[in-house]
mmCIF file with all atom_site columns, C-alpha atoms in Angstrom:
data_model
loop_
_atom_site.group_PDB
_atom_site.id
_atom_site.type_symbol
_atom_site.label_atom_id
_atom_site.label_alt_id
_atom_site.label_comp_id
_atom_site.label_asym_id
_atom_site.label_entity_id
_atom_site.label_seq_id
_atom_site.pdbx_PDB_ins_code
_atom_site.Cartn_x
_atom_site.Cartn_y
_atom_site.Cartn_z
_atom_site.occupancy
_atom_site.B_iso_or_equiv
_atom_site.pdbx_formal_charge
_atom_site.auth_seq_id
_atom_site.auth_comp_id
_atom_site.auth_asym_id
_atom_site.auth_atom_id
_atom_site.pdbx_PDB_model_num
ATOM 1   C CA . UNK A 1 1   ? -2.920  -12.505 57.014  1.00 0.00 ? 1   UNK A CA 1
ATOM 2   C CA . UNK A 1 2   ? -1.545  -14.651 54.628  1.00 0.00 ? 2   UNK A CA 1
ATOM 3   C CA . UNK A 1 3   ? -4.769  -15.437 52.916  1.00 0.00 ? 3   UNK A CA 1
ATOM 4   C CA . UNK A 1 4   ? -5.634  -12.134 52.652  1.00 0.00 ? 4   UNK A CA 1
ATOM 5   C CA . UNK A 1 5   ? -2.508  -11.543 50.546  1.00 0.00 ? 5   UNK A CA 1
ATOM 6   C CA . UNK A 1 6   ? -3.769  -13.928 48.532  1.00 0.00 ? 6   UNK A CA 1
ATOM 7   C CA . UNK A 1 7   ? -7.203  -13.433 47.866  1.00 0.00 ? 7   UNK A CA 1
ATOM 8   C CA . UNK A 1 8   ? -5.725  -9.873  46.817  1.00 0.00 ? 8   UNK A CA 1
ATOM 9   C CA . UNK A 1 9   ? -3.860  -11.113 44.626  1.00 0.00 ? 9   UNK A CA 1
ATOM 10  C CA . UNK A 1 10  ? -6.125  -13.363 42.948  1.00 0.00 ? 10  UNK A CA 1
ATOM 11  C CA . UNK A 1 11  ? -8.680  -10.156 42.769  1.00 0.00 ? 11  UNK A CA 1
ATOM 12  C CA . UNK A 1 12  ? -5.650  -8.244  41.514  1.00 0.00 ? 12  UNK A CA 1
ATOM 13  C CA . UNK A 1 13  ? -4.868  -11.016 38.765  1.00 0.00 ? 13  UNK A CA 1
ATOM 14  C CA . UNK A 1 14  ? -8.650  -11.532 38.064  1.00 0.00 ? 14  UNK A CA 1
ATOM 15  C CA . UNK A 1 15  ? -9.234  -7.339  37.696  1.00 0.00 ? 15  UNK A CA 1
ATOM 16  C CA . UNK A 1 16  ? -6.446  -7.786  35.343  1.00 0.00 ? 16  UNK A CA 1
ATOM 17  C CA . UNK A 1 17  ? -7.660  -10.739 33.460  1.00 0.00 ? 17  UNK A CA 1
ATOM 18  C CA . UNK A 1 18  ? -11.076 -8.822  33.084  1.00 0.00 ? 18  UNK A CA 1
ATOM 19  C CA . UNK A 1 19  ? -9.500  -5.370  31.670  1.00 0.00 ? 19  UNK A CA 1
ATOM 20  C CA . UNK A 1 20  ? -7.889  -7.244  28.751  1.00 0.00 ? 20  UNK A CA 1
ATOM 21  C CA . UNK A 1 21  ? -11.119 -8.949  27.913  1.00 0.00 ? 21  UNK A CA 1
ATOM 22  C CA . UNK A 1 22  ? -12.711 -5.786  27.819  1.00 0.00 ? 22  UNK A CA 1
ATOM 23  C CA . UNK A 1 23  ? -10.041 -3.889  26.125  1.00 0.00 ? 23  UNK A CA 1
ATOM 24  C CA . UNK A 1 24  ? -10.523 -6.561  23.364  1.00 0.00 ? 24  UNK A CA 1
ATOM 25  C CA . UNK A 1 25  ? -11.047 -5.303  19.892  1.00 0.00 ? 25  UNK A CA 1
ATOM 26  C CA . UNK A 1 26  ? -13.856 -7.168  17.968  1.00 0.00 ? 26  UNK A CA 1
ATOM 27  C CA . UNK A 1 27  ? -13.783 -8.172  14.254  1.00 0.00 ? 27  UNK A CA 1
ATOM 28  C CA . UNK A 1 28  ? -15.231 -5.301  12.351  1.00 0.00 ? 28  UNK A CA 1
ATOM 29  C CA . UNK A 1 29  ? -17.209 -7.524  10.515  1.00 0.00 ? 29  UNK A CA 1
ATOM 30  C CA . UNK A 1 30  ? -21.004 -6.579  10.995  1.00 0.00 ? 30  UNK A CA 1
ATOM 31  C CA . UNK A 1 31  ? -22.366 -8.175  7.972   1.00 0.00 ? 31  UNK A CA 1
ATOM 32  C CA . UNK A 1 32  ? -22.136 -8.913  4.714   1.00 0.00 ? 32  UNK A CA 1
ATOM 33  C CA . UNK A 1 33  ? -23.768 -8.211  1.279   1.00 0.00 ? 33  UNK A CA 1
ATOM 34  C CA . UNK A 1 34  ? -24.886 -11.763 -0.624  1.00 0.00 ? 34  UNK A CA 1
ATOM 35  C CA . UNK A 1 35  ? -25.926 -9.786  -3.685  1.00 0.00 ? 35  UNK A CA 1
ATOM 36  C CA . UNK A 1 36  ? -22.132 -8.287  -4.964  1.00 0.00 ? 36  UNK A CA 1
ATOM 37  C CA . UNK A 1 37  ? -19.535 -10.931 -3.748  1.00 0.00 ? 37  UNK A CA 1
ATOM 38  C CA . UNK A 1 38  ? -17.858 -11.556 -7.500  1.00 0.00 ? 38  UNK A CA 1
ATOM 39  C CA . UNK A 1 39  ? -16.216 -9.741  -10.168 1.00 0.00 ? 39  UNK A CA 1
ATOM 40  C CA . UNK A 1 40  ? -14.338 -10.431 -13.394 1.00 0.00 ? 40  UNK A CA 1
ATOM 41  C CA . UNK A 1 41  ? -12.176 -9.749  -15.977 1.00 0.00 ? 41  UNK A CA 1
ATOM 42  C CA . UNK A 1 42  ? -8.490  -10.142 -13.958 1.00 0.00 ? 42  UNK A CA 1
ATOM 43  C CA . UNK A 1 43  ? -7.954  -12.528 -16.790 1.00 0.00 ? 43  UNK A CA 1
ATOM 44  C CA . UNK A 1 44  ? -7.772  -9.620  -18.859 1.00 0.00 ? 44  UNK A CA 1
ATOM 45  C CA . UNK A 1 45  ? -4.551  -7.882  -19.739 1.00 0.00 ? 45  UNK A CA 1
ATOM 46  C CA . UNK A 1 46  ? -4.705  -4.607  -18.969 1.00 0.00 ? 46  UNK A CA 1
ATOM 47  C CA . UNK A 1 47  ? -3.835  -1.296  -21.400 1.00 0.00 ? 47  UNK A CA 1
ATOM 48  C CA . UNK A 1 48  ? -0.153  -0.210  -21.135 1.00 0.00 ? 48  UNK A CA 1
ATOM 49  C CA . UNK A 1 49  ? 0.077   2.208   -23.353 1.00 0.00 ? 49  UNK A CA 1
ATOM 50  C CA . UNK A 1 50  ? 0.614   5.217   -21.276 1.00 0.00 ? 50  UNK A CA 1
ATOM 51  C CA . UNK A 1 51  ? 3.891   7.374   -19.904 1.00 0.00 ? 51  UNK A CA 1
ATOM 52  C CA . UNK A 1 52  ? 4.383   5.144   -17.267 1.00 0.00 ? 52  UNK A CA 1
ATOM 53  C CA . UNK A 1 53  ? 3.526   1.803   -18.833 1.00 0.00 ? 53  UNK A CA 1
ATOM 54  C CA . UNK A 1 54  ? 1.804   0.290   -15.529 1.00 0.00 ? 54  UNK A CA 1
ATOM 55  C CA . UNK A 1 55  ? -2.069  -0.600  -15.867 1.00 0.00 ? 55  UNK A CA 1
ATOM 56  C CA . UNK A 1 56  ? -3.530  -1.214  -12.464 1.00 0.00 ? 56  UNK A CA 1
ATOM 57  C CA . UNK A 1 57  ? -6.935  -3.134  -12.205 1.00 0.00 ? 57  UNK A CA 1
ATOM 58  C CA . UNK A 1 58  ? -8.092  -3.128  -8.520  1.00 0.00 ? 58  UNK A CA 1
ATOM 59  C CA . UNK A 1 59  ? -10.310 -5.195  -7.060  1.00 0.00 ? 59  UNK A CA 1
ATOM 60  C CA . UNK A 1 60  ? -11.642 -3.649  -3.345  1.00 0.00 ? 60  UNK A CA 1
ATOM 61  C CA . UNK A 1 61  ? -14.796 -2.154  -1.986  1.00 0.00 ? 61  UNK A CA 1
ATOM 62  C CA . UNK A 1 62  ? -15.540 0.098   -4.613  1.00 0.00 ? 62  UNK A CA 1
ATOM 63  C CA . UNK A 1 63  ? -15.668 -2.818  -7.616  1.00 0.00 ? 63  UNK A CA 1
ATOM 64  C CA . UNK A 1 64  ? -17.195 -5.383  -5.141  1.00 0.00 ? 64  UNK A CA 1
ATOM 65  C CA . UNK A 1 65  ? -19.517 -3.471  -2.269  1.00 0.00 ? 65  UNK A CA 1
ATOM 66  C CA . UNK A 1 66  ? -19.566 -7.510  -0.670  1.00 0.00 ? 66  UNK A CA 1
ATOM 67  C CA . UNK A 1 67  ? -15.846 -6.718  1.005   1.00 0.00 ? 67  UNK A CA 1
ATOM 68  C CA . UNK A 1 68  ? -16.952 -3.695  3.004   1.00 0.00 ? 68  UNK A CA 1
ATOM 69  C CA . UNK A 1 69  ? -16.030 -4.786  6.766   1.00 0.00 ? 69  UNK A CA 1
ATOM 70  C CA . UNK A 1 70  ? -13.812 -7.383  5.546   1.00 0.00 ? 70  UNK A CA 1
ATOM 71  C CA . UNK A 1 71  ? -10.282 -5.581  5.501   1.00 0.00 ? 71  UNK A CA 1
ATOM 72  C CA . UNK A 1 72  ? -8.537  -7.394  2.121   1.00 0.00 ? 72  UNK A CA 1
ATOM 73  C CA . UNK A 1 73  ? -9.013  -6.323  -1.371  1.00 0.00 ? 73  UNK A CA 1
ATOM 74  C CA . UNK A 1 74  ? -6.791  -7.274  -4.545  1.00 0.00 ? 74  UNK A CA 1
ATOM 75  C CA . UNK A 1 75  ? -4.759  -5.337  -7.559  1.00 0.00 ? 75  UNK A CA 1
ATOM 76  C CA . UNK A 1 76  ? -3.369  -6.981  -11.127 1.00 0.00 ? 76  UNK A CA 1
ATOM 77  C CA . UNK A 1 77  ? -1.012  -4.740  -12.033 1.00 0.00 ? 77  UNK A CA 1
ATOM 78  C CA . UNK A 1 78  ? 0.087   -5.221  -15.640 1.00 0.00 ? 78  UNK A CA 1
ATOM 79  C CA . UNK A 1 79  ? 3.369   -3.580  -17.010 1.00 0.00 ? 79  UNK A CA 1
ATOM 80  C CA . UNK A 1 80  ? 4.682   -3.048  -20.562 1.00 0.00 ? 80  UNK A CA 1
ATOM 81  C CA . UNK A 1 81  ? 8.441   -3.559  -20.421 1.00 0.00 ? 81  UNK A CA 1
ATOM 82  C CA . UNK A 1 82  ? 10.678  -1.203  -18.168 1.00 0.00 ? 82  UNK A CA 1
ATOM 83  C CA . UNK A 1 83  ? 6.634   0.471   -17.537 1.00 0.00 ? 83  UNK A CA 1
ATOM 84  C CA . UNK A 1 84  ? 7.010   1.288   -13.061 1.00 0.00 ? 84  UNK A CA 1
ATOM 85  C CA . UNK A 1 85  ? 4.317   2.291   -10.631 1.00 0.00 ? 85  UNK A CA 1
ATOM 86  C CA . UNK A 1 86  ? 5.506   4.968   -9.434  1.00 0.00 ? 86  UNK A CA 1
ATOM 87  C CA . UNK A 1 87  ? 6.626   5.637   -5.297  1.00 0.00 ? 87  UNK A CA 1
ATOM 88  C CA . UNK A 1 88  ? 3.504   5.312   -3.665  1.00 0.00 ? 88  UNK A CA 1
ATOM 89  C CA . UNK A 1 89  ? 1.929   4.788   -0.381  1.00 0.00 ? 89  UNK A CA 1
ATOM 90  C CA . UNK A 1 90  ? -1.352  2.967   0.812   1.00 0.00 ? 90  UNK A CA 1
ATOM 91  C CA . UNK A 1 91  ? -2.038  4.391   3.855   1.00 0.00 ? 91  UNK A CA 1
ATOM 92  C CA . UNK A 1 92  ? -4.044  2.129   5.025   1.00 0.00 ? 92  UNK A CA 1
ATOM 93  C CA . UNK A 1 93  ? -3.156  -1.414  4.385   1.00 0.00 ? 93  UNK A CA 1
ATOM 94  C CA . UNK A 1 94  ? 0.164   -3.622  4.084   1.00 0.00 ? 94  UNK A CA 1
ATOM 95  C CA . UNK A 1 95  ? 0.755   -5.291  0.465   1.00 0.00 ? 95  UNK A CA 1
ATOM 96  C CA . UNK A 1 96  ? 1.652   -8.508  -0.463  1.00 0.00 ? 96  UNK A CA 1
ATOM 97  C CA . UNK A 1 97  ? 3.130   -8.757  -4.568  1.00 0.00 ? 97  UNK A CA 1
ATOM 98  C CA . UNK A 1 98  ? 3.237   -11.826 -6.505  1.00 0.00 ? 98  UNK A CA 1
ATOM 99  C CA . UNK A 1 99  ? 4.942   -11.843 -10.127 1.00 0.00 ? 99  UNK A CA 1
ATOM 100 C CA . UNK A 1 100 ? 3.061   -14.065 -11.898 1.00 0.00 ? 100 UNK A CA 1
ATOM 101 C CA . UNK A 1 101 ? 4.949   -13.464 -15.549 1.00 0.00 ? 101 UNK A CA 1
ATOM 102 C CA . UNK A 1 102 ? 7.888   -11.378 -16.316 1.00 0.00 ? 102 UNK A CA 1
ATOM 103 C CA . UNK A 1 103 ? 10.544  -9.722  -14.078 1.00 0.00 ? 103 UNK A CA 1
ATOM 104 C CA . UNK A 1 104 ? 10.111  -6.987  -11.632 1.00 0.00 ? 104 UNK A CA 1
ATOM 105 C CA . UNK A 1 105 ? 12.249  -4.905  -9.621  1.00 0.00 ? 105 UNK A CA 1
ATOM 106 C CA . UNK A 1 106 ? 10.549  -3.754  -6.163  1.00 0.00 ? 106 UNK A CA 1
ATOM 107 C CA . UNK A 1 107 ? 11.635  -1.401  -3.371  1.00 0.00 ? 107 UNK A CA 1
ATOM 108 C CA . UNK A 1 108 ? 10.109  0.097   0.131   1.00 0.00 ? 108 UNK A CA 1
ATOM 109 C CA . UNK A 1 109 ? 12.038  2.947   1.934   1.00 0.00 ? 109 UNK A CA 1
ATOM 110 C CA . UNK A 1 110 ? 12.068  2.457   5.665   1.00 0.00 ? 110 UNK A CA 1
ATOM 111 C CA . UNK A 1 111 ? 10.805  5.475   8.096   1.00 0.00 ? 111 UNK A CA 1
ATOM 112 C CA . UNK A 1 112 ? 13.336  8.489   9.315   1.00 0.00 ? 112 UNK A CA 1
ATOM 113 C CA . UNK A 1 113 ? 15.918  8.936   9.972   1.00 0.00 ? 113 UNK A CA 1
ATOM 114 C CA . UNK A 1 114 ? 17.129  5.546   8.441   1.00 0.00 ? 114 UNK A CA 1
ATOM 115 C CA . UNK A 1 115 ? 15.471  6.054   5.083   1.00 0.00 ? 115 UNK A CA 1
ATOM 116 C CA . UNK A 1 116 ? 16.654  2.381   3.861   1.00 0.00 ? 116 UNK A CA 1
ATOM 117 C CA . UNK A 1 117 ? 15.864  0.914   0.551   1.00 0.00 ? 117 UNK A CA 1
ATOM 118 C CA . UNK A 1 118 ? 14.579  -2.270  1.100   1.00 0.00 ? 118 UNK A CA 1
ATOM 119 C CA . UNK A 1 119 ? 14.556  -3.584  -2.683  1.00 0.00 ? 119 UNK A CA 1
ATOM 120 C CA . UNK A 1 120 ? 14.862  -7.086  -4.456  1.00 0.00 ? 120 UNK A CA 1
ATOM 121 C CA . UNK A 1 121 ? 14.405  -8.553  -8.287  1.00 0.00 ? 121 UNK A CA 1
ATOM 122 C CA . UNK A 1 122 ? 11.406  -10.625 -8.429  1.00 0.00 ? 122 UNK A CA 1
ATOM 123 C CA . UNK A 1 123 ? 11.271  -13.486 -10.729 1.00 0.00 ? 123 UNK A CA 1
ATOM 124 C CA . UNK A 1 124 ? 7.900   -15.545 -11.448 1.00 0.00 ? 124 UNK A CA 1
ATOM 125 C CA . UNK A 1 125 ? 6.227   -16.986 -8.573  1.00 0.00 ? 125 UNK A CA 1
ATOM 126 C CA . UNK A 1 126 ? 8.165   -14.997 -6.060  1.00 0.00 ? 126 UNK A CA 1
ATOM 127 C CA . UNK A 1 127 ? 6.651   -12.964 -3.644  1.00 0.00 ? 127 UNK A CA 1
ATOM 128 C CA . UNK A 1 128 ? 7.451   -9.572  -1.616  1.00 0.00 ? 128 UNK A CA 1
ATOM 129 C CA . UNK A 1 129 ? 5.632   -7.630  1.257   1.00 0.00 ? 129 UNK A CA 1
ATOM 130 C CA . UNK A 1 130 ? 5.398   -3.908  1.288   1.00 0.00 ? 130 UNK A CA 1
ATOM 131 C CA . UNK A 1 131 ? 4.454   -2.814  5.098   1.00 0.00 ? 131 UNK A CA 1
ATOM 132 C CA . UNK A 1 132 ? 1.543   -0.555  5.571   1.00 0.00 ? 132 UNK A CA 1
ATOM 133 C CA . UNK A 1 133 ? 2.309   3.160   4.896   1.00 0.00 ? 133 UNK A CA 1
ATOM 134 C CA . UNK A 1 134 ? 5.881   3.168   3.382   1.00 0.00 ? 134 UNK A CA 1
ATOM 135 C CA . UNK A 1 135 ? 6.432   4.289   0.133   1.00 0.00 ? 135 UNK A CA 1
ATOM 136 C CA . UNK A 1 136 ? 7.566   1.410   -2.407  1.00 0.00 ? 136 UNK A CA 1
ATOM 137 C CA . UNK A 1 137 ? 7.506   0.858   -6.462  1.00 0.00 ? 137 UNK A CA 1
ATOM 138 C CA . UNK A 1 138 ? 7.527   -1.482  -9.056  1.00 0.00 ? 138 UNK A CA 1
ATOM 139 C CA . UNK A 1 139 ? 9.135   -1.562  -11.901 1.00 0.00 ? 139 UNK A CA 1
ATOM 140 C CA . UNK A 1 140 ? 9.293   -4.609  -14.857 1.00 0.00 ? 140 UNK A CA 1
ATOM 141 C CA . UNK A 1 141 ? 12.916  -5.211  -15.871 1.00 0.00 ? 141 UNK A CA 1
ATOM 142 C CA . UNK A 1 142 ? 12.568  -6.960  -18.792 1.00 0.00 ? 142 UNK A CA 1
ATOM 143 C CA . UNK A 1 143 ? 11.973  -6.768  -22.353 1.00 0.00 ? 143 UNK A CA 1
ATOM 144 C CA . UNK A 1 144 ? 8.406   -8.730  -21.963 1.00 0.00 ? 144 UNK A CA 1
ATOM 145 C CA . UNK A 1 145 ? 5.519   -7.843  -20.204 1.00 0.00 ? 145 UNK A CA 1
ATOM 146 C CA . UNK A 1 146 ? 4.674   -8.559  -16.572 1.00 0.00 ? 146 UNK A CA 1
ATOM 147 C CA . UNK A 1 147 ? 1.924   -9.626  -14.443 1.00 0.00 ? 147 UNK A CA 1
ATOM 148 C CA . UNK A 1 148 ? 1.735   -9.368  -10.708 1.00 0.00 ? 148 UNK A CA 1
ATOM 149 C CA . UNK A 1 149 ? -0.835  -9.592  -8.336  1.00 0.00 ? 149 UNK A CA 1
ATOM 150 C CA . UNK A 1 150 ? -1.745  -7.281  -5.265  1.00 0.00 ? 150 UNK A CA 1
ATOM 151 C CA . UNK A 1 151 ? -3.194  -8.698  -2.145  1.00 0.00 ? 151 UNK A CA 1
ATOM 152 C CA . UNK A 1 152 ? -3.818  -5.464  0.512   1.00 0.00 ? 152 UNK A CA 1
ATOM 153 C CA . UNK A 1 153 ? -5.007  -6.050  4.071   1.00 0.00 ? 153 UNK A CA 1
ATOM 154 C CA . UNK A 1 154 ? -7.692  -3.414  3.472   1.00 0.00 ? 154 UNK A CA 1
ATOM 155 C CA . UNK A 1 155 ? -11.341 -3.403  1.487   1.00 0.00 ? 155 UNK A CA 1
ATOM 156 C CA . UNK A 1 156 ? -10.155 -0.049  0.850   1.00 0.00 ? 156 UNK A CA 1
ATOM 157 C CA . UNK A 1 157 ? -6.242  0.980   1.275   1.00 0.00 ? 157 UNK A CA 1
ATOM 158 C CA . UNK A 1 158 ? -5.595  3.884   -0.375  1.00 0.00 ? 158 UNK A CA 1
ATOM 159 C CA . UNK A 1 159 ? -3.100  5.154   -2.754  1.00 0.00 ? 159 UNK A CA 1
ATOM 160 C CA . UNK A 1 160 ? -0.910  8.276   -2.037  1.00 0.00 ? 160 UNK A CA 1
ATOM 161 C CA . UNK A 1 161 ? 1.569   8.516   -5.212  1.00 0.00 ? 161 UNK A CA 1
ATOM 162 C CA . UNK A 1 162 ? 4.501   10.996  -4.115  1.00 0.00 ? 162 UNK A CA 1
ATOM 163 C CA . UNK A 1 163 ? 4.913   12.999  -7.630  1.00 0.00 ? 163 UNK A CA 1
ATOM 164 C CA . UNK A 1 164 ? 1.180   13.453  -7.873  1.00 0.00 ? 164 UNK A CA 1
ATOM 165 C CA . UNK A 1 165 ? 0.737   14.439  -4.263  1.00 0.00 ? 165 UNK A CA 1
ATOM 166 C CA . UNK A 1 166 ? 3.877   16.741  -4.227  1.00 0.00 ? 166 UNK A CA 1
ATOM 167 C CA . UNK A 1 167 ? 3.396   18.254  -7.639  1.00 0.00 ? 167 UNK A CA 1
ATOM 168 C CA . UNK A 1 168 ? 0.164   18.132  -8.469  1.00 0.00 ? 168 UNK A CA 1
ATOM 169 C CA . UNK A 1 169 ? -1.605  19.720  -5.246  1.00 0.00 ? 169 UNK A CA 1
ATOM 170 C CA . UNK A 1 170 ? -4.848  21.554  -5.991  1.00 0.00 ? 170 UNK A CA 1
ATOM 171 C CA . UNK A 1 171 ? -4.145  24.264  -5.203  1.00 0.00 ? 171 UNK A CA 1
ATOM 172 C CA . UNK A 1 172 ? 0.064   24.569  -5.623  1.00 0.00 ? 172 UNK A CA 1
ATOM 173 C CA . UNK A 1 173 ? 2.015   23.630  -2.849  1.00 0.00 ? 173 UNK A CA 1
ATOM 174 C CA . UNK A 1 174 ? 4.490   27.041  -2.583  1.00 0.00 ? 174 UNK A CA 1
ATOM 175 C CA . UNK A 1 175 ? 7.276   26.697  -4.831  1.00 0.00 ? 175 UNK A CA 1
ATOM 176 C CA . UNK A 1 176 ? 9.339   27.880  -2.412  1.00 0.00 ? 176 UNK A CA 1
ATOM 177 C CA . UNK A 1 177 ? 8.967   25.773  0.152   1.00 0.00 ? 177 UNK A CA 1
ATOM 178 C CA . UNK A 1 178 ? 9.291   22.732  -2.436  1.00 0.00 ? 178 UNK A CA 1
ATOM 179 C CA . UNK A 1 179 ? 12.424  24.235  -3.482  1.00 0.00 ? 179 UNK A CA 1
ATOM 180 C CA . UNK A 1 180 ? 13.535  24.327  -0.102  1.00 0.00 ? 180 UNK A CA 1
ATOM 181 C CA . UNK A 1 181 ? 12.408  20.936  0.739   1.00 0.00 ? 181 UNK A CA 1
ATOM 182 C CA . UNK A 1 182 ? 13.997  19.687  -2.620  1.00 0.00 ? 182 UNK A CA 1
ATOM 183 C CA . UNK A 1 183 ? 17.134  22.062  -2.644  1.00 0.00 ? 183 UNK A CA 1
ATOM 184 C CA . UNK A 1 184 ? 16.527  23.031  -5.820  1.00 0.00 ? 184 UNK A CA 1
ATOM 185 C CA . UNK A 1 185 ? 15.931  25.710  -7.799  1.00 0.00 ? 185 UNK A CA 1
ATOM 186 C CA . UNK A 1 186 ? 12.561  27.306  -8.264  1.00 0.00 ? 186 UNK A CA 1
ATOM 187 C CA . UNK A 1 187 ? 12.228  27.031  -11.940 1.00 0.00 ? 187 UNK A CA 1
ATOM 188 C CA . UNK A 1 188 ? 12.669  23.157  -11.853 1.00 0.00 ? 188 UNK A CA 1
ATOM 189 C CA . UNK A 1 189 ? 9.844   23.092  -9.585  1.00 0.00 ? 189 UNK A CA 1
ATOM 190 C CA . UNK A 1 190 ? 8.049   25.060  -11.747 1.00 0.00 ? 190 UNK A CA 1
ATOM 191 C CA . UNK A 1 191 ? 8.374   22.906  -14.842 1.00 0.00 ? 191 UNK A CA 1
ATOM 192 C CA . UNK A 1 192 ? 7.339   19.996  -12.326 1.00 0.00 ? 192 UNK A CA 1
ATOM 193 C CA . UNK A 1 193 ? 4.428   21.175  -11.760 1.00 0.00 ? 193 UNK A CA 1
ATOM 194 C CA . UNK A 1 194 ? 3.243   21.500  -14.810 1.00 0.00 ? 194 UNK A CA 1
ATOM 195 C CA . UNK A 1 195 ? 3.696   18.170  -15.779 1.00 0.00 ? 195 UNK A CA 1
ATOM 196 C CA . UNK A 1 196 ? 1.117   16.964  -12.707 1.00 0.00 ? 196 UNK A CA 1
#
């Protein structure tokens, strides 16, 4: 009897052993594409001079069809002083930002109900992580320009920016329920939407 127990137990423990080897996920990488692995110009300062002051080259599977499959993808972002990306999201990767020049303020909020700003001033040649899908910004502090660098866990990770998504849905998101959802009055959402 007893070594019946434990053969069925070693079946048990093998049948278990065999359902996480199947339940494994494989690398999605199927192949890759010799012919458009480069790109350049991140050298290149990018043009500031617009409202926000922020110029964002990218660098993912739409510049360089070689990282399709391979789940990472790159941004310079380039900001005339006090110039801020705005509160976005990237839905579909997690961000890692390194100042290379300059000063920057940056800031995730944390999932409900907590809602916590998670926010830090970044000095050259430090480093902070934005987790996948929560909304975070950057702004440059200083009276210089700054440089970071974007590294996203994604050949293609999306960007959701709030205002634009909020304010600037084709067609109009009801003004009344973005009154009610900001608590404010009609009109002001009305003269936000214009502006998007």
């Amino acid at each position: 009897m007893a070594n019946q127990i434990l053969v069925l137990a070693v079946l048990t423990m093998t049948s278990l052993t065999c359902t996480l080897v199947i339940a494994f996920e494989p690398s999605p990488l199927q192949d890759f594409c010799v012919a458009d692995t480069t790109s350049s110009g991140l050298h290149i300062a990018g043009n500031t001079s617009n409202p926000l002051g922020v110029r964002i080259t990218p660098v993912n599977v739409a510049q360089i069809s070689g990282l399709n499959t391979l789940g990472i993808s790159l941004a310079r972002i380039d900001y005339a002083p006090w110039g801020v990306t705005p509160p976005h999201t990237h839905p579909r990767a997690t961000e890692i930002l390194t100042v290379l020049e300059g000063t920057v303020a940056v800031g995730f909020v944390t999932s409900n109900p907590d809602n916590k700003l998670i926010s830090k001033v970044l000095n050259k040649g430090d480093v902070f992580v934005f987790p996948v899908g929560l909304v975070h910004y950057q702004q440059n502090v200083g009276n210089g320009t700054a440089v970071s660098l974007s590294s996203l866990s994604s050949q293609n990770p999306g960007v959701i920016t709030i205002a634009n998504s909020v304010f600037g849905a084709n067609p109009s998101i009801s003004d009344d329920v973005l009154a009610k959802a900001f608590q404010v009055d009609k009109s002001i959402i009305s003269d936000l939407q214009i502006k998007f």
